[in-house]
Coordinates of C-alpha atoms in Angstrom, one line a residue:
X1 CA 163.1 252.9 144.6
X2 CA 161.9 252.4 141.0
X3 CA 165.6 252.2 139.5
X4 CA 166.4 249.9 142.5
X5 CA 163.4 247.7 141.2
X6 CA 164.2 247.7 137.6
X7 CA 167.7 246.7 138.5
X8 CA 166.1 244.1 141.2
X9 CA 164.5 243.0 137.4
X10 CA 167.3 243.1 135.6
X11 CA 169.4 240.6 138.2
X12 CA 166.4 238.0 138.4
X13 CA 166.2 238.1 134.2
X14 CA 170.1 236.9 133.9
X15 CA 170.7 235.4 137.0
X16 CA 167.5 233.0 137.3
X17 CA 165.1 233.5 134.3
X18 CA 167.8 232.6 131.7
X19 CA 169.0 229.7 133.5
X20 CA 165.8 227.9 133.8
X21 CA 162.5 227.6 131.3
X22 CA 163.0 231.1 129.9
X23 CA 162.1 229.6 126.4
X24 CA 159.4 227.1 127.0
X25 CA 157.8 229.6 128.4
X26 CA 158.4 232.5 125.9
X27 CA 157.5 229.9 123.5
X28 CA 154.0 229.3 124.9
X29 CA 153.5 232.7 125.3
X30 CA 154.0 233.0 121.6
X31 CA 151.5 230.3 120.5
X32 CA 149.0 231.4 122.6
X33 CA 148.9 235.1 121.2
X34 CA 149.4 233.0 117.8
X35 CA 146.2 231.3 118.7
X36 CA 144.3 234.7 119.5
X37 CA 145.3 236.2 116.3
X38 CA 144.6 233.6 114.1
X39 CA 141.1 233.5 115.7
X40 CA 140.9 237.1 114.9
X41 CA 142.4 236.6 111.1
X42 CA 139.0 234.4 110.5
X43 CA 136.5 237.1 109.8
X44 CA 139.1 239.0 107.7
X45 CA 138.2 239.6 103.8
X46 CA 141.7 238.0 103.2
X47 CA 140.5 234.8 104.8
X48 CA 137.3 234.1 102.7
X49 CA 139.6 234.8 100.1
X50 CA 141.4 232.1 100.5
X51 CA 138.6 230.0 101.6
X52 CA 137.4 230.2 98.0
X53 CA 141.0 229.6 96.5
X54 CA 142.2 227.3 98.8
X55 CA 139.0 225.1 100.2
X56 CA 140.9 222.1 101.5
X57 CA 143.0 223.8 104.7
X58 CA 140.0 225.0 105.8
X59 CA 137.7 222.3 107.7
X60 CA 134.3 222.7 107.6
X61 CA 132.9 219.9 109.8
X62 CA 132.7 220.3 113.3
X63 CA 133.3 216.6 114.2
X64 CA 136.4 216.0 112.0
X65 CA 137.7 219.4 113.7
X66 CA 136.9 218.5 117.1
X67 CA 138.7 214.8 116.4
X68 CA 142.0 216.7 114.9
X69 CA 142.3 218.8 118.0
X70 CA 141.5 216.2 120.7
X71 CA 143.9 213.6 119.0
X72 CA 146.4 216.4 118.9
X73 CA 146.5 217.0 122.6
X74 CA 146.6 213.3 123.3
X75 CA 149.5 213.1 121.0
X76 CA 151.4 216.3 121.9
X77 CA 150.6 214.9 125.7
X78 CA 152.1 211.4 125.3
X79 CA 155.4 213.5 123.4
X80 CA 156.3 216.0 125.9
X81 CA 155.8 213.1 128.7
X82 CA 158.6 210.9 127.0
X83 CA 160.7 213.6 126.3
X84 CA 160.9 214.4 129.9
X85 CA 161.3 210.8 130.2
X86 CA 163.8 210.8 128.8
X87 CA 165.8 213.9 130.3
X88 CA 165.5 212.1 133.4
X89 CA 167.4 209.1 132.0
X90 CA 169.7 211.4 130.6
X91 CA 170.7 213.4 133.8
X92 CA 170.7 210.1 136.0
X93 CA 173.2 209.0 134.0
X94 CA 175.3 212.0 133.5
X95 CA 174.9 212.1 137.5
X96 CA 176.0 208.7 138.1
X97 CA 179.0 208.1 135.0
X98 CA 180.4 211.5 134.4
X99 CA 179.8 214.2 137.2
X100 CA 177.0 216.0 139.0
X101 CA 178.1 219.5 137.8
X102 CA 177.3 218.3 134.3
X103 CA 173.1 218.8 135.1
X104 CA 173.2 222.4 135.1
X105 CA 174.5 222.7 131.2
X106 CA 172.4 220.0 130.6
X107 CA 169.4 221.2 132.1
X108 CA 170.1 224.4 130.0
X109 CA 170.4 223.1 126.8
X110 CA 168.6 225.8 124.5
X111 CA 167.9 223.3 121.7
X112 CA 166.1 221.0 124.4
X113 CA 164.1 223.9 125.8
X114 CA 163.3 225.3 122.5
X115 CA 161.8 221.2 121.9
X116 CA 159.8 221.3 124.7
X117 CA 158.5 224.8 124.3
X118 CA 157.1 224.6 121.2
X119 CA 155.5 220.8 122.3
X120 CA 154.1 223.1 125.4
X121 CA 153.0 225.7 122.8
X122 CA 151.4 223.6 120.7
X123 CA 149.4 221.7 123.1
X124 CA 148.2 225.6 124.3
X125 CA 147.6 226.5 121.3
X126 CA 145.5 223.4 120.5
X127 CA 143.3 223.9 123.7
X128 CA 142.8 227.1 123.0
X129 CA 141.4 226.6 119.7
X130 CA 139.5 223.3 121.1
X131 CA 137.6 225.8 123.5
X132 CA 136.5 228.6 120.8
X133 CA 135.1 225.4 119.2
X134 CA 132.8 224.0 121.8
X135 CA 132.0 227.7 122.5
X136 CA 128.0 228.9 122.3
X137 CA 127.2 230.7 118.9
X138 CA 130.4 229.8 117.5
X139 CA 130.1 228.4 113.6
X140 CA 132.4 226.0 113.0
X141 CA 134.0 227.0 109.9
X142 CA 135.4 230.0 112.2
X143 CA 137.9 227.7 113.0
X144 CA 138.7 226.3 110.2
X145 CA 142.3 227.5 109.3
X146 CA 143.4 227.3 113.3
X147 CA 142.4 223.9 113.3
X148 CA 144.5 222.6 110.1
X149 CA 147.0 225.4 111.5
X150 CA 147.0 222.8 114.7
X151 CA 147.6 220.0 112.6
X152 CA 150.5 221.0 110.4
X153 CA 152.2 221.9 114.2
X154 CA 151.6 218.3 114.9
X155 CA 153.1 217.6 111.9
X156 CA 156.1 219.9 113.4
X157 CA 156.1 218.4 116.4
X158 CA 156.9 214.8 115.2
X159 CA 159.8 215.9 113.1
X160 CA 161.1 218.0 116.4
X161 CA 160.7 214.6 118.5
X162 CA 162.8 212.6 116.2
X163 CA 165.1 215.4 116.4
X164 CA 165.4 215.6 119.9
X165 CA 165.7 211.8 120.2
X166 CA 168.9 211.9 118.2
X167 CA 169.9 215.4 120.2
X168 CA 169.6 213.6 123.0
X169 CA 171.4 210.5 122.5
X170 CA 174.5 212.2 121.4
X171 CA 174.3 214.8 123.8
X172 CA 175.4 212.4 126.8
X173 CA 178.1 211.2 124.8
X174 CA 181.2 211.7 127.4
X175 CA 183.2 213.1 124.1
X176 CA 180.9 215.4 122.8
X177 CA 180.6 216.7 126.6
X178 CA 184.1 217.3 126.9
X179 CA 184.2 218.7 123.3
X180 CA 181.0 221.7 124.2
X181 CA 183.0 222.1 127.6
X182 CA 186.0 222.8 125.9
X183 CA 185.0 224.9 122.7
X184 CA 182.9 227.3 125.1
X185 CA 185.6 227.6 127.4
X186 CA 188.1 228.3 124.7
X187 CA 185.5 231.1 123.2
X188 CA 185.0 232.4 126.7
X189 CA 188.6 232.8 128.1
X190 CA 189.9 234.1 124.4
X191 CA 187.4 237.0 125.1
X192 CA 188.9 238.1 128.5
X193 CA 192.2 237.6 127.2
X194 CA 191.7 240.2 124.1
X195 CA 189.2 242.3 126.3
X196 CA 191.9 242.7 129.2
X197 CA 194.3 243.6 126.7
X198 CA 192.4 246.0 124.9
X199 CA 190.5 247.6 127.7
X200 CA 194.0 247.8 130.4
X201 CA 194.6 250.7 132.0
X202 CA 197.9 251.0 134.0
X203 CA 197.9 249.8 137.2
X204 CA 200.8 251.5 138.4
X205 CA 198.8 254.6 138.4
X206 CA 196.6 253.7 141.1
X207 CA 197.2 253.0 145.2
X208 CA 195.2 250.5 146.6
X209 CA 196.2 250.8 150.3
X210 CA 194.3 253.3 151.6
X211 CA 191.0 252.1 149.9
X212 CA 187.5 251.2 152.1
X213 CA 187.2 247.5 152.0
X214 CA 183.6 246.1 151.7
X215 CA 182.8 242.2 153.3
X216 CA 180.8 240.3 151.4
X217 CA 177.4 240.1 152.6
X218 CA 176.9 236.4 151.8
X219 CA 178.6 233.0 151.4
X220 CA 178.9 231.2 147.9
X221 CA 180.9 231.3 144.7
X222 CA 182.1 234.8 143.1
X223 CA 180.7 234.4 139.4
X224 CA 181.5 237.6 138.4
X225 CA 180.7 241.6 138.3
X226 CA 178.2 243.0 136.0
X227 CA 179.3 246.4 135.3
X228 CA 176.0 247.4 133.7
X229 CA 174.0 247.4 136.9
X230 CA 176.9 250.4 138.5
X231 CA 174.2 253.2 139.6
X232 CA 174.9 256.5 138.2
X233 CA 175.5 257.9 142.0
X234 CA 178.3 255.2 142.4
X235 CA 179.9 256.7 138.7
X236 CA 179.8 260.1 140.4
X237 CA 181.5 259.3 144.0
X238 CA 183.0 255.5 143.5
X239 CA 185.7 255.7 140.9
X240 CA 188.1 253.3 141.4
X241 CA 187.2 249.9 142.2
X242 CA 189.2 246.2 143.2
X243 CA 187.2 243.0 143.2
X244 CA 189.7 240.8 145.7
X245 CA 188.1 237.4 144.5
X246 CA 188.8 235.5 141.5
X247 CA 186.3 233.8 139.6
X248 CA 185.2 230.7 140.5
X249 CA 186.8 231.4 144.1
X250 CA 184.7 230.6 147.5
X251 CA 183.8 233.2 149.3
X252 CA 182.7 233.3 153.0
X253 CA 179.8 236.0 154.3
X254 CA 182.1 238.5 156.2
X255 CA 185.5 238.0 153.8
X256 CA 186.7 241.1 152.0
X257 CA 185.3 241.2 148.5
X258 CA 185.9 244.6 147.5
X259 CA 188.1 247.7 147.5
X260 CA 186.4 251.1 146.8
X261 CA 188.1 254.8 146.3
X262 CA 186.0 256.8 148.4
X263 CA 183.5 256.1 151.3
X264 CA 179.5 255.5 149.7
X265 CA 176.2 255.3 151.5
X266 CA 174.1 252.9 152.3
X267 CA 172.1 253.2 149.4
X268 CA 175.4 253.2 146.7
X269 CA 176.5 249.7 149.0
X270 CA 173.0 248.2 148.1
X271 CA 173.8 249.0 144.9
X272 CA 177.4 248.4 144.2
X273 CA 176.5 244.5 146.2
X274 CA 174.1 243.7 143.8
X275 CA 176.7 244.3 140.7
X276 CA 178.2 241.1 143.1
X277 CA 177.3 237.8 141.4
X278 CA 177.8 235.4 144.3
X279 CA 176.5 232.0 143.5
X280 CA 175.6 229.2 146.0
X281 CA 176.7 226.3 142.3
X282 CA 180.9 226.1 142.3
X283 CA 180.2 225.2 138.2
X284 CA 176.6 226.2 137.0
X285 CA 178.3 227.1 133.4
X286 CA 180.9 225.6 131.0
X287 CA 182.6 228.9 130.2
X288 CA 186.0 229.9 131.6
X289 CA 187.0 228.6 134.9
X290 CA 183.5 226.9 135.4
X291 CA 184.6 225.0 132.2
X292 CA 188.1 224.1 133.6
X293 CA 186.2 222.5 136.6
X294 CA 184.1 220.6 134.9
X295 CA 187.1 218.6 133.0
X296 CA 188.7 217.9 136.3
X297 CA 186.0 216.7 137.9
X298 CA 185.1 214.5 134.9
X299 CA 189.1 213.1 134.9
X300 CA 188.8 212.5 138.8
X301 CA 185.3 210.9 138.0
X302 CA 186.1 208.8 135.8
X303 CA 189.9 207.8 137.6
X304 CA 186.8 206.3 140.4
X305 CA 187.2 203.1 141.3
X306 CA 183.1 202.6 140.2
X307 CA 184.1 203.9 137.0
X308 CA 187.7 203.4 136.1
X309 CA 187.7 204.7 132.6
X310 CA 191.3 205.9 132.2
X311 CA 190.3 207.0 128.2
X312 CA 188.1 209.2 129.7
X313 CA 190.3 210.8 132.2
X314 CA 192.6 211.1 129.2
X315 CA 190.5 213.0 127.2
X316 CA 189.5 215.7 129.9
X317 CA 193.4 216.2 130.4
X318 CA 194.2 216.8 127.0
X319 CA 191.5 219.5 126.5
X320 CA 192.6 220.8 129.8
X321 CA 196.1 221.7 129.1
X322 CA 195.0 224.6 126.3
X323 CA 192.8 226.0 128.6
X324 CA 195.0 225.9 131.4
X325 CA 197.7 227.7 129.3
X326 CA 195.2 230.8 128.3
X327 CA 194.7 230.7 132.0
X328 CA 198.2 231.4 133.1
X329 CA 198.6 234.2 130.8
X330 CA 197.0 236.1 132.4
X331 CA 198.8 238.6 134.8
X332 CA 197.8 238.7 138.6
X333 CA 195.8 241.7 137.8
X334 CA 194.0 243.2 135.1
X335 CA 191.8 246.2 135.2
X336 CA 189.8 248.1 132.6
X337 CA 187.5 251.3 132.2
X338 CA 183.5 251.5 132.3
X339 CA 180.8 253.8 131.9
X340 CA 183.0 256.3 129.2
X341 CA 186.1 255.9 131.2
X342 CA 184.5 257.1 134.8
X343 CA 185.2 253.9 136.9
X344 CA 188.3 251.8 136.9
X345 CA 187.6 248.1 137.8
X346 CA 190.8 246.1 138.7
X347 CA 190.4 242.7 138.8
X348 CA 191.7 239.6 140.1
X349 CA 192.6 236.6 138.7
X350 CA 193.3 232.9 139.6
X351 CA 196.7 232.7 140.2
X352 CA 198.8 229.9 138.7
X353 CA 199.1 227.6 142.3
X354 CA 195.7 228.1 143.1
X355 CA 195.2 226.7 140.0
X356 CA 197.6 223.8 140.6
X357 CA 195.8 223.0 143.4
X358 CA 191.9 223.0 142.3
X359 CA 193.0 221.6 138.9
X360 CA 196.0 219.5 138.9
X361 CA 196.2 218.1 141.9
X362 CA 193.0 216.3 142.1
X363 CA 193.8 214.9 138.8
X364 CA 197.4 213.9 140.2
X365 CA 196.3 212.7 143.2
X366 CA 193.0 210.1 141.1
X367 CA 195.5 208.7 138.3
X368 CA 199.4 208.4 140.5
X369 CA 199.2 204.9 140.1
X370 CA 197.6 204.4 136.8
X371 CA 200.8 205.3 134.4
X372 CA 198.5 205.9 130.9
X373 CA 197.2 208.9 132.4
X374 CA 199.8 209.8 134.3
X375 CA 201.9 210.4 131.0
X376 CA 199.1 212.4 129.9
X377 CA 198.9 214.8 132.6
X378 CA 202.7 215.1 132.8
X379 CA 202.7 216.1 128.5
X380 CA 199.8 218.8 129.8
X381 CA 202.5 220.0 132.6
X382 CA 205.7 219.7 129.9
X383 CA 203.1 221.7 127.2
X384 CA 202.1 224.4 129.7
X385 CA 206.3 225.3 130.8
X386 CA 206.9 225.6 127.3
X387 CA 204.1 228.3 126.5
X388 CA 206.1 231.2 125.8
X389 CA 203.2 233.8 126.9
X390 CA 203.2 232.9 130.6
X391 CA 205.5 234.4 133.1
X392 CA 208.3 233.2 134.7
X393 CA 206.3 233.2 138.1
X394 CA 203.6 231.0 136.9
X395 CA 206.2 228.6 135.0
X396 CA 208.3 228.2 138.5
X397 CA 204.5 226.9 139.9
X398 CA 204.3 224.5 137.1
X399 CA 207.7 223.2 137.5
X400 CA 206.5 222.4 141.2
X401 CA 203.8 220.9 140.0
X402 CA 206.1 218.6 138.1
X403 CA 208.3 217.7 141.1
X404 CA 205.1 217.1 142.6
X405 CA 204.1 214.4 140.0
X406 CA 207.5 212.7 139.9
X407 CA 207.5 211.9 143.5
X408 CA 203.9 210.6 143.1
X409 CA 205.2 208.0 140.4
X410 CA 207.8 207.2 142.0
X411 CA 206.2 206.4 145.0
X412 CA 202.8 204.6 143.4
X413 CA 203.9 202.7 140.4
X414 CA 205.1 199.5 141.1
X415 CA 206.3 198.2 138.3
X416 CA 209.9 199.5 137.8
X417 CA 210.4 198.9 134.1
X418 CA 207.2 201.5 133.6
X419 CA 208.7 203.6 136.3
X420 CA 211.9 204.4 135.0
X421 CA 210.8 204.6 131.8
X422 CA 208.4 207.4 133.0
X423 CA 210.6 208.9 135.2
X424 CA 212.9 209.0 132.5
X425 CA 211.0 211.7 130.3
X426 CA 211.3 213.8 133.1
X427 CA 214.8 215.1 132.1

């Protein structure tokens, strides 16, 4: 039962703490034993040392203390309150221009949270101190350093505001949202690439057919499978495991979701389940596949009639097609060792019309009759045939895909001076 709760922990701190105000609140907590210590540091030697070197940061009078502090919280007050302001403004309009899926990363941006932690820390910190002042028997000089400690933060805090003003602005720049998307995506599938092929173990070895199936024991999206949450009774009995969805796939509460070697208990299923990232968010990250969505959903966006900003859609396509190529070169399969070799986890991956059909097509089917981005999305197609790294399979789905577009423009472009011409590059 203990192991079950530490690993019950364990879930809850990456799954949900990490996502949310994991470092506001870390933060605070760190300025309020910051607060307690510097309290403490008063009636050290070392501090009437520096009193006597150093007169001026420490404030004597109890007025001028009290007004430092009680300005500060005001001040820190009115900050925090127009930074959230203005995260509002931001996500509305992200919402609204770009895509809905965008809030999550947003939301999550480490910079902003570290902004807003240390303007919640502060104004803790500041409290805290204000309330050792007004405290019976308490001289005032005892809080002396905290206090112009307390000011220099709101010092901090200004410069950290003007920061996060310029953070801000830029940071719903449609450009530099397509650019993060794109470079974290990049990092993300270059590290499953180079783990898969240095971690492969032979699939050919292994017969999946006469394996238990599990059913998944919830509806959502498979995020993934956290190998370091595999109890050490599941190494003993369980070794040889198949996760049947792909990342990013939708997966229904009663669909098979995995293959196991041998039969487990009840108590291994509980366990081996809650290695099962299933989200109820399609895209809560920009990494990988989640990343891949993103960029569609941003070229379908902004191929809307509300917002009919072909650049835009442009843009998104032309940071798709690398990532769409890493994508396909992937085999069907991959599969790697864990705990020293003990387990075997075969894994599933998109396969390349799947991925036509959540990626291209929506695209295709936005921008058929808008021919700028239709020659962009059919130099992604042309650059992804030529890849020499993917298969022949996936290639022959691409190809399709082409087909696919050349019928579109033929049907939906009217003019037939731009239609030939594109129809043209088809050859």
């Amino acid at each position: 039962m203990f192991k079950y709760a530490i690993k019950i922990l364990k879930v809850f701190y990456r799954r949900v703490l990490l996502s949310i105000a994991f470092y506001p609140v870390l933060i605070s907590l760190g300025f309020f034993l910051l607060a307690l210590i510097v309290l403490e540091l008063e009636s050290w030697e070392l501090a009437e040392t520096l009193k006597e070197r150093v007169p001026y940061l420490f404030i004597k009078d109890y007025e001028t203390a009290r007004a430092i502090l009680t300005t500060l919280i005001g001040g820190i007050l009115s900050l925090k309150v127009f930074s959230f302001t203005m995260v509002m403004v931001v996500l509305s309009q992200a919402s609204s221009n770009f895509s809905p899926r965008l809030l999550p990363s947003l939301v999550s941006n480490k910079r902003h949270q570290l902004i807003l932690g240390v303007y919640i820390g502060t104004l803790l910190y500041c409290i805290i101190i204000l309330i050792v002042l007004g405290a019976n028997n308490i001289e005032t000089h005892s809080v002396g350093f905290p206090t112009m400690l307390a000011a220099i933060s709101g010092v901090f805090c200004i410069g950290l505001f003007v920061y996060f003003i310029h953070s801000i602005s830029t940071s719903i720049q449609i450009q530099n949202i397509i650019d993060n998307i794109f470079r974290s995506s990049s990092r993300s599938l270059d590290k499953d690439y180079e783990d898969s092929s240095n971690l492969k173990v032979g699939l050919q070895e292994f017969r999946m057919d006469d394996f238990e199936t599990i059913y998944s024991h919830k509806s959502g999206y498979y995020k993934g499978f956290d190998n370091s949450l595999l109890s050490d009774s599941l190494v003993e009995h369980c070794h040889q495991i198949e996760i049947l969805p792909y990342v990013g796939s939708h997966v229904w509460e009663g669909m098979p979701l995995l293959k196991v070697q041998n039969m487990i208990e009840d108590g291994d299923l509980e366990d081996l389940l809650l290695c099962v990232n299933i989200s109820s968010n399609r895209s809560d990250q920009n990494e990988g596949f989640d990343g891949v969505i993103k960029l569609m959903e941003i070229a379908v966006k902004a191929m809307s009639p509300g917002i009919n900003d072909p650049g835009t859609a442009i843009d998104a396509i032309n940071r798709l097609a690398p990532l769409l190529v890493k994508i396909l070169r992937f085999p069907n399969k991959t599969s790697s060792s864990v705990k020293e070799g003990k387990i075997i986890i075969v894994r599933t991956n998109v396969s390349a019309k799947e991925l036509m059909q959540a990626i291209i097509q929506p695209i295709r089917l936005y921008a058929k009759k808008d021919s700028s981005v239709v020659l962009a999305l059919l130099g992604a197609l042309k650059f992804m045939v030529q890849d020499v790294k993917i298969s022949k399979e996936n290639k022959e789905e691409v190809q399709m895909e082409l087909q696919a577009l050349k019928m579109d423009i033929v049907d939906s472009i009217e003019n037939i001076y731009d239609r030939e011409r594109i129809v043209a590059m088809f050859e």
